[in-house]
Short mmCIF file of C-alpha atoms and ligand atoms in Angstrom, two decimals:
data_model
loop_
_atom_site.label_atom_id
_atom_site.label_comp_id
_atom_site.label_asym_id
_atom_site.label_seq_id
_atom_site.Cartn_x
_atom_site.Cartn_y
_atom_site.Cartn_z
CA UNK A 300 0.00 0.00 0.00
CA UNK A 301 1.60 3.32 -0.71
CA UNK A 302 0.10 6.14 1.39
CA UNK A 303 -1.17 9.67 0.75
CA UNK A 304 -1.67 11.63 3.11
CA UNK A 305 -1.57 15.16 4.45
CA UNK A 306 1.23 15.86 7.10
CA UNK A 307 -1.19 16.61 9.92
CA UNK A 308 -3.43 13.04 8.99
CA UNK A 309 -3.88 10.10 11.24
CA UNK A 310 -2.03 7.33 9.87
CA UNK A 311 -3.13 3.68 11.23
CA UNK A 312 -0.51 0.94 10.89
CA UNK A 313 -3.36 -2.12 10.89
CA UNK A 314 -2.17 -5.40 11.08
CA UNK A 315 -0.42 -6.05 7.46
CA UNK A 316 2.65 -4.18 5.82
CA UNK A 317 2.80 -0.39 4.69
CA UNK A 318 5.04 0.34 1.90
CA UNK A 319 5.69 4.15 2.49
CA UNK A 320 7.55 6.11 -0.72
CA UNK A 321 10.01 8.64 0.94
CA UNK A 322 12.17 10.35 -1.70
CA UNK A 323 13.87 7.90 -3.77
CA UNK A 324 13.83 5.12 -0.68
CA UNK A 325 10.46 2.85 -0.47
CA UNK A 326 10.93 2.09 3.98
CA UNK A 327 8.82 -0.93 4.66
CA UNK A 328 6.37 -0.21 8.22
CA UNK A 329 4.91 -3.08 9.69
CA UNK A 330 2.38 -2.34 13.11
CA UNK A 331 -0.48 -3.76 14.65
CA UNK A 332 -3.34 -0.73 15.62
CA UNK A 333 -0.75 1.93 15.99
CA UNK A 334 -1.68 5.49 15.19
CA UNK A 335 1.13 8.33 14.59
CA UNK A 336 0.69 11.57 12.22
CA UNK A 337 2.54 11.32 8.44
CA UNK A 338 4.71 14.57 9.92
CA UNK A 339 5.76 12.61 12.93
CA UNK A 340 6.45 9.02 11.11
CA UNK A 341 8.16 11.14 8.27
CA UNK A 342 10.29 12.62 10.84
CA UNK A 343 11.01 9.45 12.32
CA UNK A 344 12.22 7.65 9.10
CA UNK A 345 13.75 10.66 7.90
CA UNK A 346 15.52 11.02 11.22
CA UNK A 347 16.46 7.60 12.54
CA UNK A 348 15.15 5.27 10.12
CA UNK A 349 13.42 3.33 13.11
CA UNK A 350 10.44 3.69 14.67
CA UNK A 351 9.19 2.41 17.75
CA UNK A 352 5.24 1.73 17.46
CA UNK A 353 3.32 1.89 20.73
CA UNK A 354 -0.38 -0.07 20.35
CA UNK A 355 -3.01 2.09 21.42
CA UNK A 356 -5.07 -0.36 22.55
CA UNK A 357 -2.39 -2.29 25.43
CA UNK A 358 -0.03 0.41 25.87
CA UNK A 359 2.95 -2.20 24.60
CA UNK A 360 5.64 -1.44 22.93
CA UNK A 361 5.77 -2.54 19.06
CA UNK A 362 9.09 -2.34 17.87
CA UNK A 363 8.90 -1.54 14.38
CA UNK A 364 12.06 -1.40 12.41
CA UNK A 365 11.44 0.09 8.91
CA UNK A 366 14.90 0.51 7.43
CA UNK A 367 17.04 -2.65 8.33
CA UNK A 368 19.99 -0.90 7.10
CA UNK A 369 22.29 0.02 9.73
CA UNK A 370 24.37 2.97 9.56
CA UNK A 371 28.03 2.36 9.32
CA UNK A 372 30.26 5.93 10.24
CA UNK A 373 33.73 5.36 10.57
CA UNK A 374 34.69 9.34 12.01
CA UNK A 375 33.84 11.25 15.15
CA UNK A 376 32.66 13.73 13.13
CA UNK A 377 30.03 11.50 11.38
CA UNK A 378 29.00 10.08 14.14
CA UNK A 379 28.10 13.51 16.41
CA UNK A 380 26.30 14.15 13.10
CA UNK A 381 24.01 11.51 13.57
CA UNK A 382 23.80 11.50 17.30
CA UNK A 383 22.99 15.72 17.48
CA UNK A 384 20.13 16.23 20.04
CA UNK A 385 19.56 12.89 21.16
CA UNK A 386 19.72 12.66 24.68
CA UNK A 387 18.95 8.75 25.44
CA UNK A 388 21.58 7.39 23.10
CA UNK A 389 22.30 3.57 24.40
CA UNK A 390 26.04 2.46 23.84
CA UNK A 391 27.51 -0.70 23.57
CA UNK A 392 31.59 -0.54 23.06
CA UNK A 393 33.13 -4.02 21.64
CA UNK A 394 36.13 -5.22 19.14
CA UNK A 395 34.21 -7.03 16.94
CA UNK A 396 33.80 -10.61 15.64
CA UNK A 397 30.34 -10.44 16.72
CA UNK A 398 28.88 -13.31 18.84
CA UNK A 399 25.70 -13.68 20.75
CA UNK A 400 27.03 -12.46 23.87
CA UNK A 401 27.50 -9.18 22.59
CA UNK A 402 24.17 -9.00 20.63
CA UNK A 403 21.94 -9.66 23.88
CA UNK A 404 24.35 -6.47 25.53
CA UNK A 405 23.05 -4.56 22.30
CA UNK A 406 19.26 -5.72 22.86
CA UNK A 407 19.64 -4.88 26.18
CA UNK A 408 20.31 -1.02 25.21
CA UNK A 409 17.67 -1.38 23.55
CA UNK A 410 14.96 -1.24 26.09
CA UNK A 411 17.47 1.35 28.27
CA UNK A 412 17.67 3.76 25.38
CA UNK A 413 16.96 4.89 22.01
CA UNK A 414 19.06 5.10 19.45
CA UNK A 415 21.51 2.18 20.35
CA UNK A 416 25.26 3.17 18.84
CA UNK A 417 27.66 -0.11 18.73
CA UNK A 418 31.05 0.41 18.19
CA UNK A 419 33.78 -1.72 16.84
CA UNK A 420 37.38 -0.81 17.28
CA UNK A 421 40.09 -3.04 18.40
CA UNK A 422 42.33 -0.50 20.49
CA UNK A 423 46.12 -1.16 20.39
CA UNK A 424 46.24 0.30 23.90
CA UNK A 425 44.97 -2.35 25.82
CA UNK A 426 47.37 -5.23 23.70
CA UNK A 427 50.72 -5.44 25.59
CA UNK A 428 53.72 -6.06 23.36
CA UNK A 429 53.81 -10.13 23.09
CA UNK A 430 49.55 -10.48 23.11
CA UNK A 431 47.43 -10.86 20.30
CA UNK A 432 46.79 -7.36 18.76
CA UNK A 433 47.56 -8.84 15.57
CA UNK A 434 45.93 -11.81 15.26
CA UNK A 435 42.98 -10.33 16.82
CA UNK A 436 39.44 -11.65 14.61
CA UNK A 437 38.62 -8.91 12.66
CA UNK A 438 35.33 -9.63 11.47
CA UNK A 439 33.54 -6.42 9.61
CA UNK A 440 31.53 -7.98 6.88
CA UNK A 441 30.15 -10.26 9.10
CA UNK A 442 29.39 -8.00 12.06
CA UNK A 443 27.61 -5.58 10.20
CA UNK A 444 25.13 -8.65 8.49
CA UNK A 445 24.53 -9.58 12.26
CA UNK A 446 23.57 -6.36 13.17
CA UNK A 447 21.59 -5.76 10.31
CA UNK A 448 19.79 -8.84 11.36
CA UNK A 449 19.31 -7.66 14.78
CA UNK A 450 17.76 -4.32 14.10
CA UNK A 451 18.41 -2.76 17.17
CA UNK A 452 21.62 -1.25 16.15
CA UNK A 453 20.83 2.50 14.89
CA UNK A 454 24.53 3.36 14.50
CA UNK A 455 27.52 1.28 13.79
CA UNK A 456 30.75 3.48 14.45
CA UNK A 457 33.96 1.42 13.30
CA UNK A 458 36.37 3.72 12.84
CA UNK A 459 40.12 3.72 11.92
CA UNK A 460 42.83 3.33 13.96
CA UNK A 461 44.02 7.13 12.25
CA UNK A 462 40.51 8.44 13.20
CA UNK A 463 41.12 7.40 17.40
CA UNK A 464 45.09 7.93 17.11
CA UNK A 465 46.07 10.45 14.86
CA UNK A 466 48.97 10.93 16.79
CA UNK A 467 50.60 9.27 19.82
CA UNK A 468 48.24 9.11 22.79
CA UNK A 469 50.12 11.08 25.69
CA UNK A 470 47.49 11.67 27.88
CA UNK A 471 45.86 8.51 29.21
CA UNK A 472 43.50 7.62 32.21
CA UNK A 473 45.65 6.25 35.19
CA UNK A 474 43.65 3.34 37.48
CA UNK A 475 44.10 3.18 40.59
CA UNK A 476 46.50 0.34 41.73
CA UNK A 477 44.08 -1.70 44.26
CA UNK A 478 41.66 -1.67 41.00
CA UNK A 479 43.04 -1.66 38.24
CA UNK A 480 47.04 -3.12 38.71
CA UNK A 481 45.26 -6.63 40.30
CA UNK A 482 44.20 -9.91 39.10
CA UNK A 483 43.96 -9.00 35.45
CA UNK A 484 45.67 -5.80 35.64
CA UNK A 485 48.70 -7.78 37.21
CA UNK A 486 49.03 -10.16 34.81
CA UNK A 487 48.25 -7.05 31.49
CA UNK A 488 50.70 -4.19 32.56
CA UNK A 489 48.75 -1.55 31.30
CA UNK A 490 45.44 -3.09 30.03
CA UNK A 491 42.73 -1.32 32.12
CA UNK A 492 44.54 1.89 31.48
CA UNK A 493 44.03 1.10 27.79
CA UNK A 494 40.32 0.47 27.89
CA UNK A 495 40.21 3.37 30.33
CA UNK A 496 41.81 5.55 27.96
CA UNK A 497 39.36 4.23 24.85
CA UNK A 498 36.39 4.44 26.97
CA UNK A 499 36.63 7.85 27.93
CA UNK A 500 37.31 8.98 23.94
CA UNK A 501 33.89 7.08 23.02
CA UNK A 502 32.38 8.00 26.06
CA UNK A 503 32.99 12.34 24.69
CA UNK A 504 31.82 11.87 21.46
CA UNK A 505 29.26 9.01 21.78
CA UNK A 506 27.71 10.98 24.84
CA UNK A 507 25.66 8.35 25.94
CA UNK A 508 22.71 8.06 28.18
CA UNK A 509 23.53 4.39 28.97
CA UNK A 510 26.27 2.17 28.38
CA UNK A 511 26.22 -1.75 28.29
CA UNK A 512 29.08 -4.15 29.71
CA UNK A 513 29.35 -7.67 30.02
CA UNK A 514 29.44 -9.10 33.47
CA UNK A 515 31.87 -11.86 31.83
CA UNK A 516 34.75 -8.93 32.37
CA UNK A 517 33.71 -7.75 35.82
CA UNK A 518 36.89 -6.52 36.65
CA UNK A 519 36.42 -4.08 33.52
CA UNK A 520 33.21 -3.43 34.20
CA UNK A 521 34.28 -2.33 37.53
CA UNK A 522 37.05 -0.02 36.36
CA UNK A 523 34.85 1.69 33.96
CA UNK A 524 31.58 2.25 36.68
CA UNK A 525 34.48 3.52 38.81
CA UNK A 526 36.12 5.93 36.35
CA UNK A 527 32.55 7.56 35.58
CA UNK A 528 31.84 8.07 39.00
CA UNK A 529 34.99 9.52 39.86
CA UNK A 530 35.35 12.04 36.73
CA UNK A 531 31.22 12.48 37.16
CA UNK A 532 30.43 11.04 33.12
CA UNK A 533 26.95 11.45 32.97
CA UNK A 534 26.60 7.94 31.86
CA UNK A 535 25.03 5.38 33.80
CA UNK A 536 26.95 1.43 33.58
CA UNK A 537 24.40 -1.24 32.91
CA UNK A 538 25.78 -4.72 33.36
CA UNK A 539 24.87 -7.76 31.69
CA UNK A 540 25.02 -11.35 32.63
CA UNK A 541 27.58 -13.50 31.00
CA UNK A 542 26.40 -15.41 28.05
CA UNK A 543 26.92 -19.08 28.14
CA UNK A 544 27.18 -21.69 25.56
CA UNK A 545 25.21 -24.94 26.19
CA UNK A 546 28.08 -26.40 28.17
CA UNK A 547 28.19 -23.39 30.08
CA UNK A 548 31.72 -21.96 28.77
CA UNK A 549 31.53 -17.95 28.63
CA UNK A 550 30.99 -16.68 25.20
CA UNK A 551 34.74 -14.52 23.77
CA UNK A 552 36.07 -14.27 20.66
CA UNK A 553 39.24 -15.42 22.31
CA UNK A 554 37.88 -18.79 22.75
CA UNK A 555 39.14 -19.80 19.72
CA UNK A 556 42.58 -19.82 21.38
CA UNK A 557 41.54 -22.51 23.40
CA UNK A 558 42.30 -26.32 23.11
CA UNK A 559 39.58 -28.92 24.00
CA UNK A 560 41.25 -29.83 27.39
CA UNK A 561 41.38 -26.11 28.19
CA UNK A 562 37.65 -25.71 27.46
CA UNK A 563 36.55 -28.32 29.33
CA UNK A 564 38.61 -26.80 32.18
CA UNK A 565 37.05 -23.57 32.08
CA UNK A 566 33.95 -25.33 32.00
CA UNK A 567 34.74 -27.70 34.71
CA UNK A 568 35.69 -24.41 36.90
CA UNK A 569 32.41 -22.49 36.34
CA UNK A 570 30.17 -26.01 37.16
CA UNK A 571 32.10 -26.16 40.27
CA UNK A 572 31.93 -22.73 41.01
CA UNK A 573 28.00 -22.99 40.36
CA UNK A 574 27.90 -26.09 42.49
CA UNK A 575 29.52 -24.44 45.34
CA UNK A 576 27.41 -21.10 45.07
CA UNK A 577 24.50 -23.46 45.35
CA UNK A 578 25.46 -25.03 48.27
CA UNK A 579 26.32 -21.74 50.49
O1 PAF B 771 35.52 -5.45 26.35
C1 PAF B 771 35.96 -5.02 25.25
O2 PAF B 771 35.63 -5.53 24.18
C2 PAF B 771 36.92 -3.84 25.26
O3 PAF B 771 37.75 -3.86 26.38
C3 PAF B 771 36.23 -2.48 25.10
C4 PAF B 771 35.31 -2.22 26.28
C5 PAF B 771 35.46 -2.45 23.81
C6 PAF B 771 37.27 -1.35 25.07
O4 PAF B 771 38.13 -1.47 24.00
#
């Protein structure tokens, strides 16, 4: 069905699909008994490309993706472009190579914000000299068909490392030693200062609302709620659970690096773990 109708009309989204003509672009609209106004849904395509359909009848929430095209920006520049005015942005930092663990974090922004920005960037910073920087999985192509499958993604930023390091990074964000030189920080000279450091350039130009983390890297996640309390970000931490596999080994790209007697140790250490948590 292609609609005409004047700006200030009624438009109902019934319970079959809307083919709406914008410019050059046909958008696709599917709702169930949602009303909105032609200036408000041309707005909303025009604007975001997504629109979130609320049923008048139960009050739910319908979400209604039109465009399943993502936006990929690779500069800061782009991407404050896209994000000017909004003031419930959703974030979800990652390196890529796209698994489910890091899809539920981005479906979880999605019900603490609106639009949700992912970002992919593997940051040299946090990679000390003999670790895997490297060989790291860099998976583009196939992140960006995930998310476009997912839909919940408004903004894909994946920039260069030129764009984040045009020149040396001198300034960096120190942890504290009881935090961030322990367990993990012992063993990575350097690594939560790295992520600190990233995390506070996506944090200024992403200016998020919201920002999701994994509770698989609770030290990290710990660092970061830390560091935006103590320099006052106006971004809250949301935490995720880990996601398992059905054996119950944590979902990571780095799992690859594993052998089969390694997995089944990791495994073996989280059943116990689970076992023993169950029996406090
Ligand atoms: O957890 C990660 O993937 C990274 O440490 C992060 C948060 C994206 C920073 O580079």
């Amino acid at each position: 069905v292609i609609i005409s109708a004047e700006e200030e009309d009624l438009i109902k989204f019934k319970d079959y699909q809307i083919k709406y003509l914008l410019g050059d672009n046909t958008v696709e609209v599917s709702g169930v008994g949602t009303k909105m106004k032609l200036s408000q849904l041309k707005l909303a395509l025009d604007y975001k490309k997504t629109i979130t359909m609320i049923d008048l009848n139960s009050g739910k929430y319908n979400k209604g993706i039109t465009n399943k095209t993502n936006l990929y920006v690779k500069t800061f520049l782009e991407l404050r472009q896209q994000l000017s005015g909004q003031l419930r942005t959703a974030y979800v930092p990652t390196m890529g190579n796209l698994h489910e663990g890091h899809l539920s974090l981005m479906r979880m922004a999605r019900q603490y914000g609106d639009p949700v920005v992912a970002s992919i960037f593997v940051n040299p910073l946090q990679f000390g000299p003999n670790e895997d920087f490297d060989k790291y999985p860099r998976t583009l192509e196939e992140d960006i068909a995930k998310l476009e499958d997912l839909r919940d993604v408004y903004v894909l930023f994946a920039p260069t490392l030129k764009e984040i390091y045009p020149e040396p990074q001198s300034f960096s964000v120190q942890t504290p030693d009881n935090l961030g030189n322990i367990l993990e920080g012992e063993a990575r000279p350097g690594f939560f200062e790295g992520v600190s450091t990233v995390l506070m350039k996506f944090f200024s130009c992403v200016q998020p609302k919201v920002a999701v983390f994994g509770k698989k890297d609770y030290q990290q996640l710990m660092v970061v709620r830390q560091m935006c309390r103590q320099f006052q970000l106006p971004v809250e931490i949301v935490a995720h659970e880990t996601v398992r596999d059905e054996h119950g080994l944590a979902l990571s790209s780095r799992n690859r690096y594993l052998s089969d007697d390694e997995k089944a140790e990791a495994i073996s250490l989280y059943n116990t773990l689970t076992h023993m948590e169950a029996r406090l």
